[in-house]
Short mmCIF file of C-alpha atoms in Angstrom, two decimals:
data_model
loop_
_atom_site.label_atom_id
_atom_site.label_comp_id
_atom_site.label_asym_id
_atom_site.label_seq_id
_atom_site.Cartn_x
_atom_site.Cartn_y
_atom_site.Cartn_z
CA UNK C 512 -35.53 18.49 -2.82
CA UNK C 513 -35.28 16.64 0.46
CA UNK C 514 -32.12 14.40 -1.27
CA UNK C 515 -31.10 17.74 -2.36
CA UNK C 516 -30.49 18.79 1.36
CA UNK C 517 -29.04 15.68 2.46
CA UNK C 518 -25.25 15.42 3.28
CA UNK C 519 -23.47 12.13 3.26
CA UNK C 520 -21.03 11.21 5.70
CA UNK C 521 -17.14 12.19 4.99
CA UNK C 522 -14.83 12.40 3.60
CA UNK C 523 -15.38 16.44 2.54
CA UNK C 524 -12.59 18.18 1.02
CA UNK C 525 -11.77 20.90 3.75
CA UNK C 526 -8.77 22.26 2.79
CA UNK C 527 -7.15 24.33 -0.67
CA UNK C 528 -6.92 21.93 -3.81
CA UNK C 529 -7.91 18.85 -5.32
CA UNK C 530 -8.34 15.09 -5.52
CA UNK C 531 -5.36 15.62 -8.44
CA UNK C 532 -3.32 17.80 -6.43
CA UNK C 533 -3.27 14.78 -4.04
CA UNK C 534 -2.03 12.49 -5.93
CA UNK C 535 0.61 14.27 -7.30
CA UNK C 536 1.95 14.79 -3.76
CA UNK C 537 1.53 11.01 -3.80
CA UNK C 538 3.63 11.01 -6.60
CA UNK C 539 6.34 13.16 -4.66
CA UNK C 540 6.24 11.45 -1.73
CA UNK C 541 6.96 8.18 -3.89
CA UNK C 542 10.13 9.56 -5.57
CA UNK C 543 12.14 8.91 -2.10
CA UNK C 544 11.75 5.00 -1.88
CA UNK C 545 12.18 5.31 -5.34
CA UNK C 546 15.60 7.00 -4.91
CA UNK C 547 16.55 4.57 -2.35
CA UNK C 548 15.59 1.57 -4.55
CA UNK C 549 17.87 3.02 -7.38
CA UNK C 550 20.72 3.66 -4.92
CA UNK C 551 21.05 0.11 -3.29
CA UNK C 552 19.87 -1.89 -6.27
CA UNK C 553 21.08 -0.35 -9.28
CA UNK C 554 19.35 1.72 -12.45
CA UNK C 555 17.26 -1.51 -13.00
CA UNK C 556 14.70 0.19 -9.96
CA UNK C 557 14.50 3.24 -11.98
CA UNK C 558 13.78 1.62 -15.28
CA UNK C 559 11.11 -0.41 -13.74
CA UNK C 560 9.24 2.31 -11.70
CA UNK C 561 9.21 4.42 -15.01
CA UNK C 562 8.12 1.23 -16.83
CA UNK C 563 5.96 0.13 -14.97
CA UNK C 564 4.07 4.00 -14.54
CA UNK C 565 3.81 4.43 -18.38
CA UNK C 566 2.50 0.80 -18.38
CA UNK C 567 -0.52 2.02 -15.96
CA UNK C 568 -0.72 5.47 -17.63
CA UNK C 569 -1.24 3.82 -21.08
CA UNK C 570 -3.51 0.80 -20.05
CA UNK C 571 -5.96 3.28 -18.26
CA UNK C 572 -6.02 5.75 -21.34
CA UNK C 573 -6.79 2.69 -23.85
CA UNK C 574 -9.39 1.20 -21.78
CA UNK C 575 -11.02 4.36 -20.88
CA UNK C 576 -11.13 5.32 -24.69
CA UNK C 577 -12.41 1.88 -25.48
CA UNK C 578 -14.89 2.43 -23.18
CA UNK C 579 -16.12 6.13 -24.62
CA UNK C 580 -14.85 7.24 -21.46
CA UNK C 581 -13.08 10.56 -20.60
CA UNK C 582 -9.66 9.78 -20.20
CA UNK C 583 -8.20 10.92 -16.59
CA UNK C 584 -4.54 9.72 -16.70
CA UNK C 585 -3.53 13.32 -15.38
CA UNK C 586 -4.91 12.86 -12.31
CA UNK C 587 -1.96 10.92 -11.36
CA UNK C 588 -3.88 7.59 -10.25
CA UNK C 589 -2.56 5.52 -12.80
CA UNK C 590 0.95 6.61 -12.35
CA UNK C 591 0.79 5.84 -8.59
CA UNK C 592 -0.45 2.56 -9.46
CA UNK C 593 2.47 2.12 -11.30
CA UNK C 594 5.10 3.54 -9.00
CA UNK C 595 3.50 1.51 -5.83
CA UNK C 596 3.29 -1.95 -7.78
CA UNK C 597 7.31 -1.30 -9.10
CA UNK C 598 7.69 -0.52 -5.47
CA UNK C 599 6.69 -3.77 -4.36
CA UNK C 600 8.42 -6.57 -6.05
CA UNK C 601 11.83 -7.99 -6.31
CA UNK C 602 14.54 -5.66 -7.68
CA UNK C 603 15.31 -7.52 -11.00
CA UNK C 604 11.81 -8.65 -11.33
CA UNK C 605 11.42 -9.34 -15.25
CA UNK C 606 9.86 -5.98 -16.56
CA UNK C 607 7.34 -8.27 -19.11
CA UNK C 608 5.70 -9.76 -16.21
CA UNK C 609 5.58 -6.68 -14.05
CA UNK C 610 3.56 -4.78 -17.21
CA UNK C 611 1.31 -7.83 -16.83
CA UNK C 612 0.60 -6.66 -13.32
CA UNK C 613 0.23 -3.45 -14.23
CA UNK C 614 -2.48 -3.82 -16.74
CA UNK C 615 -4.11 -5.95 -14.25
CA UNK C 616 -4.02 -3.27 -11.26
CA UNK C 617 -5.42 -0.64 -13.69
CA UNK C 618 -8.08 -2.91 -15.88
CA UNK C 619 -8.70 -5.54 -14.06
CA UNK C 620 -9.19 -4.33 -10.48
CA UNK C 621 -9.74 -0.61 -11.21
CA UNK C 622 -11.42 -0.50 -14.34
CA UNK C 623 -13.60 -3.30 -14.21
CA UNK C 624 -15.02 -2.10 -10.99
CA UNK C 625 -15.98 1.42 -12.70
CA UNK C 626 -12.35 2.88 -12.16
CA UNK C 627 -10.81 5.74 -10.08
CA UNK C 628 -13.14 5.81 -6.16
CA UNK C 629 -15.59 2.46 -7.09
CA UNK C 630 -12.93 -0.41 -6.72
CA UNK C 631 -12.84 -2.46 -3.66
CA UNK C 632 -9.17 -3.47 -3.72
CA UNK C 633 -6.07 -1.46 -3.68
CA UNK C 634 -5.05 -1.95 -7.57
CA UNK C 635 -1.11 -2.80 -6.63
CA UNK C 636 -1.53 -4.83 -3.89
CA UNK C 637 -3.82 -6.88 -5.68
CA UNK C 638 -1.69 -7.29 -8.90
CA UNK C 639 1.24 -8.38 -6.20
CA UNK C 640 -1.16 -10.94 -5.24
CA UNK C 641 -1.66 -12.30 -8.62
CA UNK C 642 2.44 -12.03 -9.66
CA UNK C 643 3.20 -14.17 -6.50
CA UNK C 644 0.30 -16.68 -7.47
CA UNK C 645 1.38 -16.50 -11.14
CA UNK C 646 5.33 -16.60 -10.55
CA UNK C 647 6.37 -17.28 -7.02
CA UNK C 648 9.73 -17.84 -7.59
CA UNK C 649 10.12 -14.56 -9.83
CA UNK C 650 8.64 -12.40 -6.93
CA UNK C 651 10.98 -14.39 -4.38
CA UNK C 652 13.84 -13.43 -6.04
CA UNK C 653 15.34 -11.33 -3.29
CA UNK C 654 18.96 -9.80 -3.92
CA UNK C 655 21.56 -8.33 -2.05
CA UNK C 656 22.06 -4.01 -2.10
CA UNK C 657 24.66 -3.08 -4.52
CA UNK C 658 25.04 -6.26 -6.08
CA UNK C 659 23.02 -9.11 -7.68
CA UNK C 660 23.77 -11.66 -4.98
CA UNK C 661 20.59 -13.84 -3.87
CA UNK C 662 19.71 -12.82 -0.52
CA UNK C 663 16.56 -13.91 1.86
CA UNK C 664 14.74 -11.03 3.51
CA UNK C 665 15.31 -10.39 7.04
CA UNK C 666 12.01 -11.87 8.25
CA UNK C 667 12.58 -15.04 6.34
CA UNK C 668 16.27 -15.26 8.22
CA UNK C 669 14.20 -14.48 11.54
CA UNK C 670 12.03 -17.19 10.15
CA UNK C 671 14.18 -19.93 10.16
CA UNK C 672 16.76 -18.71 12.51
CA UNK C 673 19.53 -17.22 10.78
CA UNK C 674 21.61 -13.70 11.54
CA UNK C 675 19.56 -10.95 10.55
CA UNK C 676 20.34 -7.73 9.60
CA UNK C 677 21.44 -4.84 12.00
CA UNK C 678 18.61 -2.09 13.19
CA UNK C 679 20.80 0.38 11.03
CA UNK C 680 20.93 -1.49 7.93
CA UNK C 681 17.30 -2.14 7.81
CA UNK C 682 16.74 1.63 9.12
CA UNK C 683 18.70 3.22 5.47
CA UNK C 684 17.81 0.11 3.26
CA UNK C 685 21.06 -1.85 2.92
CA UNK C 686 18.81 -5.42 3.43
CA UNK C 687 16.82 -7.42 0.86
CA UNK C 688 13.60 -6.88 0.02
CA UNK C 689 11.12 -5.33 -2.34
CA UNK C 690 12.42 -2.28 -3.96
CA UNK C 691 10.60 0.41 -1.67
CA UNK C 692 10.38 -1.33 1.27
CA UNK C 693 13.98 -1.72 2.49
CA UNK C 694 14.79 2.29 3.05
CA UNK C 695 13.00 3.06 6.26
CA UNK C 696 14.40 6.25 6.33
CA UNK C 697 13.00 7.39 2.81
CA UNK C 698 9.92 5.90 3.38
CA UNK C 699 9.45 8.33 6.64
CA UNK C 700 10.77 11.09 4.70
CA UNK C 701 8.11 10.38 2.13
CA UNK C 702 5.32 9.91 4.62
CA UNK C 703 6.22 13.23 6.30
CA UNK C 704 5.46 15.05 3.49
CA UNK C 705 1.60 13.59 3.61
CA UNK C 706 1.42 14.57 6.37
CA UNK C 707 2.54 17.73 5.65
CA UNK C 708 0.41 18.07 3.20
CA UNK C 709 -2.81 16.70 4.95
CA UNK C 710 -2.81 14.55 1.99
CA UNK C 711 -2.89 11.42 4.75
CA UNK C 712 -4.51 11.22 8.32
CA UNK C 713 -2.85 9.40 11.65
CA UNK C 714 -5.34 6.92 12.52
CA UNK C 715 -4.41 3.83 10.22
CA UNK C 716 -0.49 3.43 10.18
CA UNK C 717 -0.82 4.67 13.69
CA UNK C 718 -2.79 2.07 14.61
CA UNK C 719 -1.22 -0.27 12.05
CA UNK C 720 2.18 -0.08 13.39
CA UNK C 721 1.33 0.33 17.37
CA UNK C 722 -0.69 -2.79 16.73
CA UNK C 723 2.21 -5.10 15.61
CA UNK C 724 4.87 -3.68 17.74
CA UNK C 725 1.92 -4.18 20.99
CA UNK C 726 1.78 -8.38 19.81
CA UNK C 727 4.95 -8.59 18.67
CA UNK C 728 6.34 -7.28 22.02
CA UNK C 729 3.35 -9.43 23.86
CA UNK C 730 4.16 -12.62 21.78
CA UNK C 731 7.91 -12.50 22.73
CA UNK C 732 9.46 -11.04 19.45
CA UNK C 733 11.26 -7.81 18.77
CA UNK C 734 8.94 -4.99 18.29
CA UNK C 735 11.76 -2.61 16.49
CA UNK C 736 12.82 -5.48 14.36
CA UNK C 737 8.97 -6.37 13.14
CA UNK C 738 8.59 -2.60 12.30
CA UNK C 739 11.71 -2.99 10.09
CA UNK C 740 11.98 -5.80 8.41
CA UNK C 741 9.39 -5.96 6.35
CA UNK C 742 6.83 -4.17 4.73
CA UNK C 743 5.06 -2.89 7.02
CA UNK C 744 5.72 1.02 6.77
CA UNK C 745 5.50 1.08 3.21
CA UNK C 746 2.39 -0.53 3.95
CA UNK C 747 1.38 1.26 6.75
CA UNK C 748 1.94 4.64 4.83
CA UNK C 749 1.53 4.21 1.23
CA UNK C 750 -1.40 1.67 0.76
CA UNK C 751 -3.56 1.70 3.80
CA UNK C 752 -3.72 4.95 3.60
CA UNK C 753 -5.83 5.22 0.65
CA UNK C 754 -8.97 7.05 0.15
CA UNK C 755 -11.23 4.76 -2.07
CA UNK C 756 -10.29 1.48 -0.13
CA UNK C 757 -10.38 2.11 3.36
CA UNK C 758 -12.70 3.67 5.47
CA UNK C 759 -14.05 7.15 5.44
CA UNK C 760 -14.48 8.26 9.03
CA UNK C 761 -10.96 8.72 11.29
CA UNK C 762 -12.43 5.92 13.63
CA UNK C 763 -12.90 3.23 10.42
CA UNK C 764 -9.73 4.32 9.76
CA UNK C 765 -8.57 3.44 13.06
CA UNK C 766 -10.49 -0.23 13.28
CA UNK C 767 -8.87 -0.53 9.54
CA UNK C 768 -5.20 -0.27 11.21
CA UNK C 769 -5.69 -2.61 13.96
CA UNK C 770 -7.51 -4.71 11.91
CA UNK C 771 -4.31 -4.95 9.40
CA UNK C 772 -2.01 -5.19 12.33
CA UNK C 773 -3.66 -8.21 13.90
CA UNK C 774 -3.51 -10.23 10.63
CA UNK C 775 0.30 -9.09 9.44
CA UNK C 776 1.12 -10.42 13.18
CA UNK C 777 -0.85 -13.94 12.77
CA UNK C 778 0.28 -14.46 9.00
CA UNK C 779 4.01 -13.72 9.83
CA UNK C 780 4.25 -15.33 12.83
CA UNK C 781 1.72 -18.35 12.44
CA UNK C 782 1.85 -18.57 9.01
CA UNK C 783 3.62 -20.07 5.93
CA UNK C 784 4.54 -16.61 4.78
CA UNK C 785 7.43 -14.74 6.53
CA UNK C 786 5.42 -11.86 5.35
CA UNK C 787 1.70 -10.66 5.88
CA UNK C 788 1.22 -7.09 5.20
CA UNK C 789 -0.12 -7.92 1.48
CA UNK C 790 -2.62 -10.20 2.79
CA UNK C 791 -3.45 -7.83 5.48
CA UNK C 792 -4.44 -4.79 4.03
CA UNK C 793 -6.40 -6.93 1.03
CA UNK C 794 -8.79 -8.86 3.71
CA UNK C 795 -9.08 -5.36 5.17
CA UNK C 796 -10.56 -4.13 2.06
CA UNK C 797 -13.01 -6.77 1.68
CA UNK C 798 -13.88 -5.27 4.96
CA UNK C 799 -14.54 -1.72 4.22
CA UNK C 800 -17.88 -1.56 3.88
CA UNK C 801 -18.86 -3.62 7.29
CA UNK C 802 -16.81 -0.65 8.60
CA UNK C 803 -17.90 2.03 7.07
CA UNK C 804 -21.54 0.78 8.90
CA UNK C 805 -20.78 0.74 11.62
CA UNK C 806 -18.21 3.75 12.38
CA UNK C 807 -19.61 6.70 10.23
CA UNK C 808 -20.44 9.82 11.63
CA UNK C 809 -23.93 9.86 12.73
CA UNK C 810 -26.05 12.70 11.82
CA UNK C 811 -27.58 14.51 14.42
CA UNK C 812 -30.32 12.55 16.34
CA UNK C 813 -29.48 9.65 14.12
CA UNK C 814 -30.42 6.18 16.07
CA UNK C 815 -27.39 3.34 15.56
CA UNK C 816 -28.72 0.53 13.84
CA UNK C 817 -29.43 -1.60 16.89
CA UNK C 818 -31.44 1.37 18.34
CA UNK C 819 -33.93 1.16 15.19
CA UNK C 820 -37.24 -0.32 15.09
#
């Protein structure tokens, strides 16, 4: 009875709707990068964001039958999988290789782990991780908007000292780069509907972004141009944002955001990548749980662990 009575710490749905209804907005919110991606580099971006989702949706529904599991594709987690993974490789990324990171995102890191709300890693982030291990040169294939012109990405040119690209042009998407990162506009517009929607909370791209802009600005570099050129508020927005791999209390979430800021500024600018926000947010993840210890809500008269005998 006594386990009965006892209430863990958050999240707690407080609001009208569901875990499903969430995702879908998810989905929604996705459709803008999308839209950007198909507008600066061609129908290819469509074809593999609709690819790649049926890839997920599929993957999930065979496992989970093989398995003698009820099958939960219309919750909309697989075909987020699906949409964020498209979202974050090249834009003529072969589409055979991209299913193989798809059925890795949904099997592999999701199923494996006991699927949807027990795996550690964000599913597309971590099949990114294994395509640039598997074929580097594949996911480095950056091209030019509205053609299929080989082009670096703006923090590579900052990189190795070359003209970058105007505040503008990285601010609407004409830059290269993954295929819904380079629209900063669309991802905002996208983003403001979570919010809208409560469907995300403040404290981690908050603190994601304020913390690279504060040691890019401290470490001599361009604070706008950091928040542009990259990653970072797809990032920011769209993956540490999520509910099953980052923490559950507004302050984790908070320590989560630094905590990815401070490595996307060390990788970029003392590492061999150009780009850290990957890394970042994976290494976070590992870190969840430490978190989760350490900033949950404490119950009422509840001692912190240092205060127990």
């Amino acid at each position: 009875m006594e386990n009965l009575l006892t209430v863990s710490s958050g999240p707690h749905v407080r609001e009208p709707g569901s875990s499903k209804d969430l995702m879908w907005w998810v989905v929604v919110a996705l459709l803008f990068p999308t839209a950007a991606s198909v507008y600066f580099f061609g129908i290819h971006a469509l074809v593999m964001v609709v690819f790649l989702s049926l890839v997920s949706v599929a993957a999930e529904a065979v496992f989970q039958r093989l398995g003698k599991q009820p099958v939960t594709v219309s919750d909309g987690s697989a075909v987020i999988t699906g949409m964020l993974l498209a979202l974050v490789i090249p834009p003529h990324f072969p589409l055979w290789m991209g299913a193989i990171g798809a059925v890795f995102a949904v099997i592999i890191v999701k199923g494996f782990f006991g699927g949807l709300g027990f795996n550690i890693f964000n599913p597309a982030l971590a099949a990114r991780a294994m395509l640039l291990a598997s074929w580097p040169v594949a996911m480095t294939a950056w091209v030019k908007p509205f053609d299929a012109i080989t082009t670096p990405t703006p923090l590579y040119l900052a990189k190795i000292g070359e003209a970058v690209p105007g505040y503008w042009e990285m601010f609407i998407g004409a830059r290269g780069g993954s295929l819904g990162e380079t629209s900063a506009l669309m991802i905002l517009i996208g983003a403001g509907i979570l919010f809208w929607k409560k469907v995300i909370s403040w404290p981690a791209p908050t603190a994601y972004i304020g913390t690279v802009a504060l040691f890019s600005f401290l470490l001599g570099k361009d604070p706008l141009f950091q928040i542009l050129a990259g990653g970072l508020l797809f990032g920011a927005f769209f993956m540490a944002t999520d509910y099953v791999t980052t923490p559950i209390s507004e302050k984790g979430r908070f320590i989560f955001g630094v905590g990815c800021g401070i490595l996307t500024v060390l990788i970029r600018f003392f590492g061999g990548f150009p780009e850290g926000v990957n890394y970042s947010i994976l290494i976070m993840n590992m870190l969840v749980p430490i978190i989760d210890r350490y900033a949950r809500p404490r119950f009422f008269g509840e001692k912190k662990l240092w205060q127990k005998k």
